[in-house]
Coordinates of C-alpha atoms and ligand atoms in Angstrom, one line a residue:
X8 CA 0.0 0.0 0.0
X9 CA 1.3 3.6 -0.7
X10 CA 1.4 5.6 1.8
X11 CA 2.0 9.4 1.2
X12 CA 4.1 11.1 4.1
X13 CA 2.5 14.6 4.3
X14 CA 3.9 15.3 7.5
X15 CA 6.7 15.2 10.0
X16 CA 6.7 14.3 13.9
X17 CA 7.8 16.8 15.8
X18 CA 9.7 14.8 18.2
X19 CA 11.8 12.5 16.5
X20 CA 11.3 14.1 12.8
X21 CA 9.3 10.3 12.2
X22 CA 7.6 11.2 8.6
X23 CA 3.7 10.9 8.7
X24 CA 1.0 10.0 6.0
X25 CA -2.4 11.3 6.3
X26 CA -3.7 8.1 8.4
X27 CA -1.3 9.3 10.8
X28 CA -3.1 12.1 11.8
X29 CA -6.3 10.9 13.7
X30 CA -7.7 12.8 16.4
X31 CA -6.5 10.0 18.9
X32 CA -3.8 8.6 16.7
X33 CA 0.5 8.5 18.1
X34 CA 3.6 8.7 16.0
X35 CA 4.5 4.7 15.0
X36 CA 8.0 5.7 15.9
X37 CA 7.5 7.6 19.0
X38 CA 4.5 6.9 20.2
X39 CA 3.7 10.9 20.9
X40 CA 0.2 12.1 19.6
X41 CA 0.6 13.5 16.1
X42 CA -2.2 15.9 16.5
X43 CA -0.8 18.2 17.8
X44 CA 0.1 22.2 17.8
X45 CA 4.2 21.1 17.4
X46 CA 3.1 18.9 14.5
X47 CA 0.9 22.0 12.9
X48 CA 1.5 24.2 9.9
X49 CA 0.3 27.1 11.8
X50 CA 2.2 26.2 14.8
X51 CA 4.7 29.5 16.3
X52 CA 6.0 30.2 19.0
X53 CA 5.9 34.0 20.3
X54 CA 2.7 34.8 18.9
X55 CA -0.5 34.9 21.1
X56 CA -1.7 30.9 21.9
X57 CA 1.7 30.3 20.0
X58 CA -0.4 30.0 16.9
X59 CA -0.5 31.7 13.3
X60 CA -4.0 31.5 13.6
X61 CA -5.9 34.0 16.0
X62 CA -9.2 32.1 15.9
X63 CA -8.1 29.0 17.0
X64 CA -9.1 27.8 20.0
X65 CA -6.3 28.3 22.8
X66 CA -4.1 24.7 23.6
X67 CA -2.2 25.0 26.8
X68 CA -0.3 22.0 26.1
X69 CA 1.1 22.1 22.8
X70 CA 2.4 18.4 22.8
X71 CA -1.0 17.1 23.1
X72 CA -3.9 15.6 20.8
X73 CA -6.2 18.4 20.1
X74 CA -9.2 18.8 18.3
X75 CA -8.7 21.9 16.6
X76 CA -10.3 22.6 13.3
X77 CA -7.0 24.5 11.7
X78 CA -4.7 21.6 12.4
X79 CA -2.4 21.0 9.3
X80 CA 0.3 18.7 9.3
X81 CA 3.2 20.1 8.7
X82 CA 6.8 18.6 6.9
X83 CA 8.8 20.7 8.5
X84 CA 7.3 21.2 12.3
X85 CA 8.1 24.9 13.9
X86 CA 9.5 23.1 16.9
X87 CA 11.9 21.0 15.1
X88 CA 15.5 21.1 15.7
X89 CA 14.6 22.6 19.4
X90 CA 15.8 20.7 22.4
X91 CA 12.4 18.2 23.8
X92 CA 11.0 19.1 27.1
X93 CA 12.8 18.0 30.7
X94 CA 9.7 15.6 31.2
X95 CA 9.9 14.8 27.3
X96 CA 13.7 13.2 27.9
X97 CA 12.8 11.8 31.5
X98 CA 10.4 9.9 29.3
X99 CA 12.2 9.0 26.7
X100 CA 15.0 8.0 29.2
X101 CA 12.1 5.7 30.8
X102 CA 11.6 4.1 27.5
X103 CA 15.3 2.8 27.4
X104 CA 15.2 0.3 29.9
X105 CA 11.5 -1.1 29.4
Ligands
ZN16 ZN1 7.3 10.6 16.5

């Protein structure tokens, strides 16, 4: 089956096809929710709601699934390239010795 990557995770830089992006759906490689502001187009940080878009609804956390209606997956993710959160490594640290 071909599977189209339109997207990249914003954790790991994974790549993402559109069956990837389900409301509830994680990252095959990470296991981090995909819908997410850090996986969004319109993702960016400084601007009110950290967001390109001024109508969207606000997201505290921008690292989990949301349901807003401007997501857009996005190939190169704002966040990328930025070091992951403290409680993103301790995770990812956990993950090691499971
Ligand atoms: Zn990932």
């Amino acid at each position: 089956m071909h599977t189209e990557i339109v997207g990249t995770c914003w954790y790991r830089g994974a790549g993402l096809d559109q069956s990837d992006y389900g409301r509830e759906t994680c990252c095959m490689a990470c296991g981090k929710p995909t819908r997410v502001c850090r996986n969004c187009r319109h993702h960016a940080s400084g601007r009110p709601n950290d967001c390109l878009k001024p109508l969207a609804e606000r997201v505290l956390d921008k690292t989990r699934a949301n349901f807003c209606e401007h997501f857009e997956s996005s190939l190169t993710p704002a966040a990328a390239g930025t070091s992951p959160a403290p409680e993103d490594l301790a995770r990812a640290a956990q993950d090691l010795f499971k």
